[in-house]
Amino acid sequence: MSSLVHMYLKCNRIDDAQKLFDGMCDRDVIVWSAMIAGYSRLGNVDRAKEVFCEMRKEGVEPNLVSWNGMIAGFGNVGLYDEAVRLFHEMVSEGFLPDGSTVSCVLPGVGNLEDVLMGKQVHGYVIKLGLESDKYVVSALLDMYGRCGCAPEMSRVFDEIDQTEIGSLNAFLTGLSRNGLVDTALDVFKKFKAGELELNVVTWTSIIASCVQNGKDMEALELFRDMQADGVEPNAVTIPSLIPACGNISALTHGKEIHCFSLRKGIFDDVYVGSALIDMYANCGRIRLSQNCFDEMPFRNLVSWNSIMSGYAMHGKAKETIEMFHMMLQSGQKPDSITFTSVLSACTQNGLTEEGWHYFNSMSKEYDVKPKMEHYACMVTLLSRVGKLEEAYSIIKEMPFEPDACVWGALLSSCRVHHNLSLGEIAAEKLFVLEPDNPGNYILLSNIYASKGMWDEENRVRDMMKSKGLQKNPGCSWIEIGHRVHTLVSGDKSHPQMKEILEKSEKLSIEIKESGCLPMTKSVLQDVEEQDKEQILCGHSEKLAVVLGLINTSPGQPLQVIKNLRICDDCHAVIKVISRLEGREIFVRDTNRFHHFKEGVCSCADFCIYYMPPTVIPGGDLVKVRRTFCIISNSTNVAEVFGRKFAMTTSLITCKPSVHLSTETDYKEVGAESSEGGKEDIDNY
């Protein structure tokens, strides 16, 4: 009977094993322990605990295998506190842990980041002579890595037999978790040059390490080396690598990896599919993201969050909200990441009512407690539409201390709306929270500069200098063929810079002739107008776009990434370039995606020019709140956009300062959408 119970448990036929177990007259600790381990292995820790308690009630005392089964079960389902508690209880009853015990409890200790407890377990390892157990060593390395104890982790690795591949993999992962990617690469290269045969886990670990630490090009190179060495990537390698393509908008590489996943039959893996959704969205191809989503044989929460995040990144509030309700209809429950995407989409489109609705519904309807990022979204949403005082009230009423992200959202909007008083409050908070972040000083100095307060502006700049801080230079990337080019504002070291400047000069003349003048107000420096124009010409996103025009065939789309927010002047200029050159141009900045086509941007200039009117003559604020158009003298026509939800007959047009002057700042116009006009905007 006992052997049959073990057989059923090995086959995961737990119900059959339970029936046999219930019919046994003589049940020793071995068969009890087997049942406990069986339920634990299947994740049914509640039933495992019941069996454990029943065993003790019948007078059968647990052995080490029983305890190990319980500790492993709770650790496997993420109940790390309970796993550690059981370990303490086991030791208090006189049991000494073995290698299995240590290997089971250390992952829980690492996830709890309880380094003191970890060192106590390490003491047992030394006391019991388990330093040569490869599973114990890997667990120790993993624990120290999760606890942020890189020196202790390195000491453990230096003292072991370094011919064990599992220990190397754990060490590389630990270095990555602690941001020591350069050290990880050095260790990897050392062992690659040696006699130890690296497996797919090793390669995947170092690739993931590079991606997580911003070394995306290195990750792609390692992937090529991995294949050249004859190591077959698996369903873990691919989703670890795909984000590298999205991070630098390497669409060509991303498509190649997509094809690779199809050839190897791993596209159906839910995490591979979700990573591809995210990659295409990051590369500006949201339709391809939707195609990947539609083709997935099954979806989980990660898949839904990926597609919603993609739509939110592109400012598509309607689609984001539609996907949210489709997810609910499918039976999938939202989590905090879901609501971050929904609120972000509302933020990108200035949808304050919708934003409040979803924010308030989080805890009331879905039992999701708002976190810092959700409050940051609401602060950004209200600030962007000019409700700075309301945003400040949210900050003061938050149930926890606001972080730099929240104060940064307020300060950024104070810069846009020239609110000095709140800007100074936010800046003072940020100087404490992020004393070494130059961006906060730049934002405050820009507020002073916009008001002509040059003495105050210089004072803030002097504060930066005294701290040794420098403004992060504007940097843009563009993929041409299989190569990613980097352009830096003001830097002329690119080998094609002469051609770039010549093409820029020609475009500048055409752009001015079209009626779009340099937006010198964007340059908040006390210099002459001619110098301001020169500064604007050297912005990295413009240089990247021109480089793309030079090196690609007519009509080919261009994809640019920028490390900062796109400035007002560059936004206006790239709009005109898209029309003059007949190109689709995708620019991803720190806020969102901008899809330029035929002189129009998918953001409808909301992020650049939006100024909510206080009085709307003869209009309905609730309707026009979502809909507005920009009169653009660069195209000599009124660019009328549907703001995703409704096309009204009365729209507000706001005069952008970049263009030739109009008679009034706000003008009510009648707008009739041409056939298919709304679809053109919504399908960007």
XYZ file of C-alpha atoms in Angstrom:
684
model
C 0.000 0.000 0.000
C 2.754 2.418 0.950
C 4.575 1.880 -2.350
C 1.322 2.488 -4.264
C 0.805 5.779 -2.417
C 4.314 6.854 -3.426
C 3.643 5.840 -7.035
C 0.436 7.887 -7.240
C 2.180 10.890 -5.674
C 4.994 10.729 -8.229
C 2.324 10.774 -10.959
C 0.617 13.763 -9.254
C -2.547 11.685 -8.765
C -3.094 13.109 -5.318
C -6.763 12.061 -5.034
C -5.939 8.410 -5.683
C -3.069 8.613 -3.212
C -5.397 10.110 -0.590
C -7.930 7.273 -1.022
C -5.254 4.634 -0.506
C -3.805 6.586 2.399
C -7.214 6.818 4.101
C -7.622 3.037 3.834
C -4.275 2.204 5.428
C -4.312 0.780 8.950
C -0.635 1.258 9.717
C 0.591 4.684 8.601
C 4.161 5.454 9.570
C 5.987 8.791 9.414
C 7.341 7.966 5.958
C 3.948 7.746 4.286
C 2.669 10.782 6.254
C 5.676 12.775 5.046
C 5.068 11.608 1.487
C 1.480 12.930 1.597
C 2.655 16.264 3.038
C 5.291 16.587 0.308
C 2.734 15.643 -2.364
C 0.286 18.384 -1.397
C 3.117 20.896 -0.967
C 4.514 20.102 -4.392
C 1.110 20.835 -5.951
C 0.844 24.149 -4.079
C -1.983 23.020 -1.789
C -0.236 24.135 1.400
C -3.473 24.414 3.375
C -4.147 20.714 2.887
C -0.465 19.914 3.569
C -0.756 21.742 6.886
C -3.929 19.804 7.735
C -2.156 16.491 7.071
C 0.797 17.665 9.183
C -1.518 18.464 12.106
C -3.471 15.183 11.708
C -0.199 13.257 11.850
C 0.713 14.809 15.199
C -2.799 14.229 16.572
C -2.414 10.521 15.805
C 0.805 10.469 17.807
C 3.185 10.293 14.871
C 5.995 12.795 15.337
C 7.286 14.506 12.188
C 10.759 13.781 10.910
C 13.105 16.045 8.975
C 11.440 15.083 5.677
C 8.059 16.214 7.047
C 9.462 19.600 8.076
C 11.272 20.028 4.771
C 8.081 19.303 2.850
C 6.186 21.957 4.808
C 8.935 24.588 4.493
C 9.309 23.943 0.754
C 5.556 24.105 0.183
C 5.071 27.490 1.840
C 8.161 28.892 0.139
C 6.990 27.734 -3.291
C 3.678 29.608 -2.997
C 5.326 32.803 -1.782
C 4.389 32.499 1.899
C 7.952 33.222 2.957
C 7.110 34.404 6.475
C 5.397 31.103 7.208
C 8.302 29.120 5.736
C 10.789 30.931 7.989
C 8.479 30.503 11.000
C 8.336 26.756 10.386
C 12.125 26.659 10.184
C 12.379 28.320 13.604
C 9.778 25.917 15.020
C 11.650 22.921 13.628
C 14.962 24.032 15.164
C 13.283 24.793 18.501
C 12.024 21.188 18.607
C 15.574 19.906 18.367
C 15.877 19.133 14.675
C 19.094 20.051 12.901
C 18.565 21.207 9.294
C 20.135 19.329 6.406
C 21.000 20.469 2.891
C 17.392 20.184 1.719
C 16.147 22.292 4.628
C 18.663 25.036 3.938
C 17.912 24.998 0.191
C 14.191 25.328 0.968
C 14.353 28.116 3.564
C 17.008 30.378 2.002
C 14.858 31.521 -0.962
C 12.256 32.718 1.542
C 14.911 34.523 3.572
C 16.183 36.200 0.405
C 12.749 37.316 -0.713
C 12.129 38.769 2.750
C 15.562 40.438 2.529
C 16.220 39.265 6.093
C 20.011 39.279 6.002
C 20.326 38.599 9.751
C 18.301 35.414 9.392
C 20.305 34.542 6.294
C 23.575 34.761 8.197
C 22.135 32.511 10.916
C 21.291 29.883 8.298
C 24.757 30.354 6.805
C 26.108 29.539 10.263
C 24.239 26.216 10.189
C 25.780 25.526 6.777
C 29.286 25.952 8.186
C 28.471 24.051 11.388
C 27.049 21.079 9.497
C 29.757 21.065 6.815
C 27.393 21.751 3.918
C 29.709 24.169 2.065
C 30.317 21.608 -0.684
C 26.610 20.978 -1.359
C 26.026 22.643 -4.741
C 22.341 23.308 -4.037
C 23.135 24.901 -0.690
C 25.843 27.089 -2.235
C 23.511 28.265 -5.009
C 20.833 29.066 -2.419
C 23.349 31.033 -0.329
C 24.490 33.064 -3.335
C 20.885 33.759 -4.294
C 20.000 34.818 -0.736
C 22.893 37.260 -0.398
C 22.138 38.653 -3.845
C 18.495 39.295 -2.960
C 19.510 40.891 0.344
C 21.821 43.336 -1.419
C 24.931 41.858 0.216
C 27.262 41.733 -2.786
C 30.501 41.525 -0.720
C 29.236 38.504 1.268
C 28.012 36.895 -1.936
C 31.416 37.376 -3.576
C 33.190 35.850 -0.568
C 30.996 32.764 -0.753
C 31.698 32.418 -4.483
C 35.454 32.851 -4.022
C 35.554 30.054 -1.434
C 33.728 27.364 -3.426
C 34.549 24.967 -6.223
C 33.979 27.181 -9.264
C 33.489 24.326 -11.687
C 29.805 24.074 -10.737
C 27.677 25.844 -13.354
C 24.695 26.320 -11.022
C 26.776 28.380 -8.602
C 28.080 30.552 -11.443
C 24.535 31.186 -12.654
C 23.397 32.189 -9.164
C 26.414 34.483 -8.775
C 25.800 36.243 -12.106
C 22.141 36.757 -11.224
C 23.094 38.172 -7.830
C 25.564 40.617 -9.382
C 22.830 41.779 -11.750
C 20.365 42.324 -8.912
C 22.917 44.576 -7.244
C 23.559 46.611 -10.394
C 27.072 45.204 -10.842
C 26.606 44.417 -14.508
C 30.190 45.271 -15.473
C 31.486 42.842 -12.850
C 29.026 40.233 -14.105
C 30.289 40.691 -17.670
C 33.909 40.335 -16.532
C 33.103 37.127 -14.635
C 31.149 35.787 -17.606
C 33.996 36.490 -20.049
C 36.500 34.878 -17.681
C 34.536 31.630 -17.479
C 33.664 31.695 -21.189
C 37.388 31.748 -21.965
C 37.959 28.834 -19.574
C 37.053 25.170 -19.744
C 33.673 25.381 -18.015
C 30.887 24.741 -20.515
C 28.283 27.500 -20.204
C 24.660 26.427 -20.490
C 21.509 28.234 -21.604
C 20.849 29.427 -18.042
C 24.249 31.132 -17.900
C 23.735 32.905 -21.215
C 20.182 33.897 -20.305
C 21.348 35.227 -16.945
C 24.011 37.524 -18.433
C 21.681 38.689 -21.226
C 18.971 39.543 -18.682
C 21.584 41.304 -16.561
C 22.556 43.556 -19.472
C 18.941 44.366 -20.341
C 18.022 45.179 -16.741
C 21.003 47.515 -16.414
C 20.668 49.482 -19.656
C 23.246 47.595 -21.748
C 20.852 46.727 -24.544
C 23.359 46.615 -27.408
C 25.581 44.309 -25.359
C 22.579 42.033 -24.771
C 21.929 41.752 -28.518
C 25.605 41.012 -29.170
C 25.590 38.314 -26.473
C 22.550 36.724 -28.090
C 24.462 36.440 -31.369
C 27.483 35.001 -29.542
C 25.221 32.522 -27.768
C 23.934 31.151 -31.069
C 27.440 31.111 -32.542
C 28.540 28.940 -29.590
C 25.789 26.461 -30.399
C 23.686 27.143 -27.289
C 19.976 26.983 -28.094
C 17.916 29.880 -26.636
C 14.762 28.823 -24.809
C 11.427 30.312 -23.748
C 13.166 32.146 -20.893
C 15.966 33.617 -23.014
C 13.665 35.221 -25.575
C 11.426 37.264 -23.214
C 14.590 38.287 -21.354
C 16.112 39.646 -24.580
C 13.105 41.198 -26.314
C 12.934 44.276 -24.011
C 16.397 45.286 -25.264
C 14.929 45.834 -28.732
C 12.111 47.943 -27.319
C 14.397 49.972 -25.076
C 16.432 51.269 -28.024
C 13.643 50.944 -30.634
C 15.672 48.375 -32.565
C 12.669 47.292 -34.626
C 14.694 45.281 -37.142
C 16.307 43.234 -34.377
C 12.919 42.836 -32.689
C 11.303 41.453 -35.829
C 14.185 39.016 -36.287
C 13.732 37.722 -32.744
C 9.968 37.480 -33.352
C 10.666 35.308 -36.413
C 13.126 33.244 -34.390
C 10.454 32.560 -31.752
C 8.049 31.445 -34.483
C 10.631 29.099 -36.033
C 11.461 27.565 -32.669
C 7.811 27.143 -31.734
C 7.976 29.259 -28.575
C 5.779 32.163 -29.726
C 2.811 30.512 -28.004
C 4.539 30.949 -24.641
C 2.520 33.625 -22.854
C 5.613 35.469 -21.633
C 7.215 35.516 -25.086
C 3.987 36.886 -26.562
C 3.659 39.500 -23.825
C 7.266 40.613 -24.317
C 6.643 41.023 -28.054
C 3.554 43.130 -27.360
C 5.633 45.399 -25.174
C 8.521 45.528 -27.667
C 6.381 46.575 -30.630
C 4.673 49.226 -28.520
C 8.064 50.596 -27.471
C 9.082 50.670 -31.134
C 6.021 52.720 -32.049
C 4.179 49.882 -33.812
C 1.089 49.575 -31.657
C -0.847 47.800 -34.412
C 1.741 45.010 -34.405
C 1.329 44.843 -30.623
C -2.395 44.325 -31.119
C -1.711 41.656 -33.762
C 0.525 39.748 -31.337
C -2.116 40.053 -28.642
C -4.856 38.775 -30.966
C -2.727 35.783 -32.024
C -1.956 34.588 -28.492
C -3.599 31.202 -27.844
C -4.197 32.181 -24.221
C -3.553 35.280 -22.127
C -2.751 36.071 -18.539
C -2.647 39.301 -16.550
C 0.814 40.114 -17.930
C -0.561 39.966 -21.492
C -3.475 42.282 -20.733
C -1.237 44.709 -18.870
C 1.242 44.729 -21.770
C -1.327 45.742 -24.377
C -2.922 48.344 -22.096
C 0.479 49.783 -21.237
C 1.256 50.012 -24.957
C -1.918 51.901 -25.758
C -1.382 54.197 -22.774
C 2.184 54.930 -23.905
C 0.783 56.014 -27.260
C -1.819 58.245 -25.616
C -4.728 56.078 -26.770
C -7.125 56.435 -23.866
C -10.120 55.020 -25.716
C -8.324 51.810 -26.642
C -6.775 51.457 -23.189
C -10.156 51.706 -21.494
C -11.737 49.339 -24.038
C -9.056 46.731 -23.340
C -9.615 47.209 -19.611
C -13.293 46.319 -19.935
C -12.528 43.423 -22.303
C -10.166 42.073 -19.660
C -12.892 42.281 -17.019
C -15.318 40.469 -19.333
C -12.751 37.692 -19.814
C -12.778 37.094 -16.060
C -9.285 38.445 -15.427
C -8.998 40.651 -12.352
C -6.947 43.877 -12.592
C -3.943 44.638 -10.410
C -2.061 47.813 -9.548
C -0.140 47.741 -12.856
C -3.433 47.640 -14.754
C -4.626 50.827 -13.102
C -1.289 52.534 -13.673
C -1.854 52.063 -17.417
C -5.472 53.230 -17.302
C -4.654 56.327 -15.249
C -1.640 57.078 -17.432
C -3.861 56.987 -20.526
C -6.275 59.406 -18.876
C -3.322 61.627 -17.987
C -2.056 61.710 -21.574
C -5.467 62.895 -22.771
C -6.468 65.225 -19.942
C -9.479 63.081 -18.985
C -9.969 64.263 -15.414
C -13.458 62.808 -14.884
C -12.442 59.393 -16.181
C -9.248 59.539 -14.159
C -11.128 60.229 -10.943
C -13.608 57.443 -11.761
C -10.961 54.747 -12.177
C -8.868 56.025 -9.283
C -11.847 55.895 -6.907
C -12.982 52.492 -8.212
C -9.648 50.822 -7.450
C -10.300 50.063 -3.797
C -14.098 50.250 -3.873
C -14.762 47.845 -6.750
C -11.553 45.881 -7.321
C -9.888 45.740 -3.900
C -6.687 47.284 -5.271
C -5.138 49.743 -2.861
C -3.757 52.856 -4.619
C 0.026 53.052 -4.517
C 2.441 55.916 -4.959
C 2.405 55.620 -8.755
C -1.382 55.979 -8.876
C -1.280 59.159 -6.822
C 1.506 60.385 -9.109
C -0.757 59.791 -12.123
C -3.560 61.807 -10.547
C -1.205 64.640 -9.625
C 0.108 64.666 -13.199
C -3.408 64.538 -14.663
C -4.696 67.484 -12.647
C -1.502 69.473 -13.041
C -1.429 69.104 -16.799
C -4.874 70.639 -17.193
C -3.912 73.531 -14.947
C -5.546 72.334 -11.718
C -2.355 72.765 -9.742
C -4.009 73.635 -6.440
C -6.204 70.530 -6.647
C -3.118 68.454 -7.413
C -1.352 69.975 -4.416
C -4.348 69.088 -2.229
C -4.030 65.435 -3.272
C -0.371 65.479 -2.285
C -1.191 66.886 1.155
C -3.931 64.281 1.709
C -1.943 61.212 0.603
C -1.924 58.372 3.178
C 1.864 58.141 2.928
C 4.745 60.519 2.424
C 4.909 61.559 -1.263
C 8.051 60.523 -3.093
C 10.137 62.305 -5.705
C 7.921 61.038 -8.523
C 4.885 62.843 -7.090
C 6.689 66.105 -6.351
C 8.415 65.882 -9.737
C 5.051 65.677 -11.508
C 3.908 68.847 -9.752
C 7.159 70.707 -10.442
C 7.083 69.799 -14.151
C 3.573 71.181 -14.501
C 4.488 74.299 -12.543
C 7.150 74.898 -15.164
C 4.571 74.539 -17.967
C 1.990 76.765 -16.251
C 4.569 79.197 -14.781
C 3.327 78.685 -11.217
C 6.234 79.960 -9.165
C 4.823 79.545 -5.646
C 3.947 75.853 -5.950
C 7.039 75.263 -8.058
C 9.242 76.497 -5.232
C 7.444 74.256 -2.728
C 7.861 71.189 -4.949
C 11.492 72.025 -5.707
C 12.408 72.372 -2.026
C 10.954 68.914 -1.355
C 12.852 67.454 -4.298
C 16.136 69.023 -3.226
C 15.828 66.913 -0.056
C 14.557 63.718 -1.697
C 16.867 63.856 -4.716
C 19.749 66.198 -3.868
C 21.852 64.881 -6.752
C 19.206 65.048 -9.499
C 20.088 67.983 -11.785
C 16.674 67.878 -13.465
C 14.941 69.374 -10.435
C 17.284 72.354 -10.369
C 16.843 72.819 -14.114
C 13.043 72.879 -13.822
C 13.075 75.492 -11.063
C 15.622 77.623 -12.905
C 13.441 77.426 -16.022
C 10.457 78.753 -14.065
C 12.563 81.705 -12.926
C 13.883 82.221 -16.457
C 10.378 82.167 -17.972
C 9.500 85.079 -15.683
C 12.706 86.947 -16.458
C 14.022 86.450 -12.913
C 17.603 86.001 -14.070
C 19.187 86.593 -10.657
C 17.145 83.754 -9.150
C 17.834 81.611 -12.188
C 21.569 82.168 -11.754
C 21.293 81.396 -8.036
C 19.827 77.962 -8.789
C 22.474 77.324 -11.443
C 25.149 78.246 -8.895
C 23.600 75.741 -6.457
C 24.035 73.080 -9.115
C 27.657 74.024 -9.693
C 28.427 73.982 -5.974
C 27.114 70.412 -5.815
C 29.050 69.395 -8.912
C 25.844 68.690 -10.857
C 25.513 69.038 -14.606
C 22.480 69.014 -16.829
C 21.956 65.688 -18.547
C 22.601 66.314 -22.255
C 19.793 65.618 -24.682
C 20.473 62.290 -26.382
C 18.558 60.557 -29.176
C 18.851 57.172 -30.860
C 17.759 56.054 -34.306
C 18.036 52.603 -35.875
C 19.197 52.567 -39.492
C 19.526 49.085 -40.917
C 21.062 46.947 -38.193
C 22.906 49.797 -36.523
C 21.669 52.099 -33.770
C 23.091 55.636 -34.054
C 23.442 57.956 -31.054
C 23.122 61.736 -31.420
C 23.874 64.150 -28.564
C 22.740 67.785 -28.454
C 25.577 70.104 -29.390
C 27.915 67.221 -30.253
C 29.350 67.238 -33.776
C 31.396 64.044 -33.623
C 29.076 61.916 -35.762
C 30.893 60.946 -38.997
C 27.999 62.268 -41.101
C 27.635 65.547 -39.206
C 28.561 67.660 -42.255
C 25.738 66.082 -44.276
C 23.366 66.424 -41.317
C 24.045 70.155 -40.972
C 23.704 70.769 -44.718
C 20.362 68.958 -44.836
C 19.237 70.773 -41.670
C 19.992 74.154 -43.250
C 17.906 73.325 -46.328
C 15.031 72.087 -44.182
C 15.221 75.180 -41.982
C 14.634 77.422 -44.996
C 11.663 75.332 -46.175
C 10.181 75.235 -42.678
C 10.367 79.019 -42.295
C 8.839 79.495 -45.748
C 5.937 77.313 -44.661
C 5.242 79.761 -41.825
C 6.726 77.892 -38.871
C 9.166 80.137 -37.030
C 11.766 79.004 -34.478
C 10.205 78.783 -31.029
C 12.951 80.706 -29.266
C 10.844 81.017 -26.114
C 11.758 77.381 -25.500
C 15.357 78.485 -24.896
C 15.341 79.812 -21.350
C 18.751 81.427 -21.494
C 19.653 85.112 -21.400
C 21.138 85.186 -24.912
C 20.384 86.827 -28.271
C 17.613 85.507 -30.537
C 20.140 84.349 -33.145
C 21.965 82.318 -30.498
C 18.683 80.797 -29.366
C 17.952 79.660 -32.932
C 21.390 78.065 -33.097
C 20.762 76.205 -29.825
C 17.449 74.862 -31.130
C 19.089 73.614 -34.344
C 21.413 71.379 -32.335
C 18.735 69.450 -30.433
C 19.408 65.738 -30.652
C 15.974 64.653 -31.901
C 16.247 66.985 -34.909
C 19.718 65.677 -35.706
C 18.464 62.075 -35.466
C 15.512 62.754 -37.774
C 17.765 64.426 -40.358
C 20.237 61.523 -40.153
C 17.347 59.178 -40.868
C 16.230 61.256 -43.855
C 19.747 61.112 -45.314
C 20.263 57.359 -44.905
C 16.869 55.860 -45.717
C 14.809 55.629 -48.873
C 11.961 58.120 -49.477
C 8.766 57.249 -47.639
C 10.441 54.927 -45.121
C 9.226 55.514 -41.531
C 11.718 56.847 -38.986
C 11.914 55.842 -35.334
C 13.669 58.070 -32.764
C 14.064 57.750 -28.996
C 14.959 60.701 -26.776
C 16.137 60.579 -23.172
C 14.294 63.808 -22.286
C 10.909 65.342 -23.100
C 10.686 66.603 -26.674
C 10.794 70.401 -26.675
C 8.032 72.569 -28.152
C 10.163 73.745 -31.072
C 11.316 70.253 -32.075
C 7.728 69.028 -31.879
C 6.557 71.771 -34.245
C 9.489 71.317 -36.622
C 9.156 67.523 -36.884
C 5.462 67.952 -37.654
C 6.379 70.101 -40.644
C 9.195 67.753 -41.717
C 6.759 64.824 -41.772
C 4.632 66.755 -44.277
C 7.458 68.186 -46.384
C 9.313 64.864 -46.638
C 6.257 62.605 -46.778
C 7.452 60.523 -43.839
C 5.936 58.900 -40.807
C 8.165 59.808 -37.870
C 7.888 58.133 -34.470
C 9.491 59.913 -31.518
C 9.442 58.348 -28.069
C 10.341 60.746 -25.271
C 10.169 60.303 -21.508
C 6.421 60.984 -21.478
C 4.877 59.193 -24.437
C 4.997 58.378 -28.137
C 4.566 61.029 -30.802
C 3.519 59.757 -34.228
C 4.046 62.470 -36.829
C 2.300 62.046 -40.160
C 1.357 64.583 -42.846
C 2.035 67.509 -40.521
C -0.032 66.150 -37.639
C 1.050 64.552 -34.346
C -0.919 61.771 -32.692
C -0.788 63.643 -29.365
C -2.909 66.365 -30.984
C -0.391 68.798 -29.472
C -2.055 68.281 -26.089
C 1.230 67.671 -24.315
C 2.782 70.743 -25.915
C 0.184 73.467 -26.191
C -2.840 72.589 -24.082
C -4.121 75.529 -22.036
C -7.629 74.947 -20.628
C -9.858 77.984 -21.299
C -11.684 79.518 -18.373
C -14.593 80.793 -20.473
C -16.002 79.085 -23.530
C -18.493 81.354 -25.319
C -21.572 79.453 -26.337
C -19.867 76.113 -25.750
C -20.373 73.056 -23.552
C -17.303 72.597 -21.351
C -18.023 68.924 -20.753
C -17.978 68.209 -24.500
C -15.171 70.438 -25.663
C -13.010 69.409 -22.717
C -12.112 66.312 -24.700
C -11.876 67.914 -28.098
C -9.838 70.760 -29.498
C -7.880 71.726 -32.557
C -4.793 73.744 -33.267
C -4.727 76.468 -35.920
C -1.359 75.957 -37.583
C 0.101 78.489 -39.996
C 2.692 75.894 -40.928
C -0.024 74.104 -42.863
C -2.311 77.123 -43.402
C -5.332 75.066 -42.390
C -7.137 74.334 -39.164
C -5.981 70.946 -37.924
C -9.056 69.478 -36.330
C -8.687 66.333 -34.274
C -11.207 64.077 -32.517
C -10.010 63.614 -28.940
C -10.795 59.878 -29.004
C -14.260 59.991 -27.506
C -16.512 62.415 -29.371
C -16.414 64.753 -32.352
C -18.378 67.848 -31.417
C -19.572 70.640 -33.676
C -17.965 73.316 -31.555
C -14.223 73.111 -30.912
C -11.723 75.320 -29.148
C -8.538 76.305 -30.957
C -5.522 77.436 -29.025
C -2.877 79.663 -30.602
C 0.566 78.054 -30.398
C 3.300 80.639 -29.997
C 5.501 78.816 -32.490
C 3.358 79.913 -35.417
C 2.540 83.269 -36.946
C 0.141 85.236 -34.794
C -3.616 84.861 -35.018
C -6.172 87.450 -34.033
C -7.360 85.833 -30.807
C -6.024 83.300 -28.373
C -9.255 81.337 -28.283
C -11.599 81.135 -31.195
C -14.783 79.166 -31.604
C -14.935 77.426 -34.962
C -17.396 75.107 -36.600
C -15.714 71.849 -37.529
C -16.983 69.111 -39.768
C -14.851 66.001 -39.903
C -14.074 64.780 -43.387
C -14.949 61.202 -44.257
C -12.591 58.933 -42.402
C -10.939 61.866 -40.665
C -11.497 60.551 -37.178
C -10.231 57.116 -38.144
C -6.994 58.630 -39.411
C -6.260 60.116 -36.021
C -7.494 57.191 -33.958
C -5.469 54.679 -35.945
C -2.139 56.378 -35.310
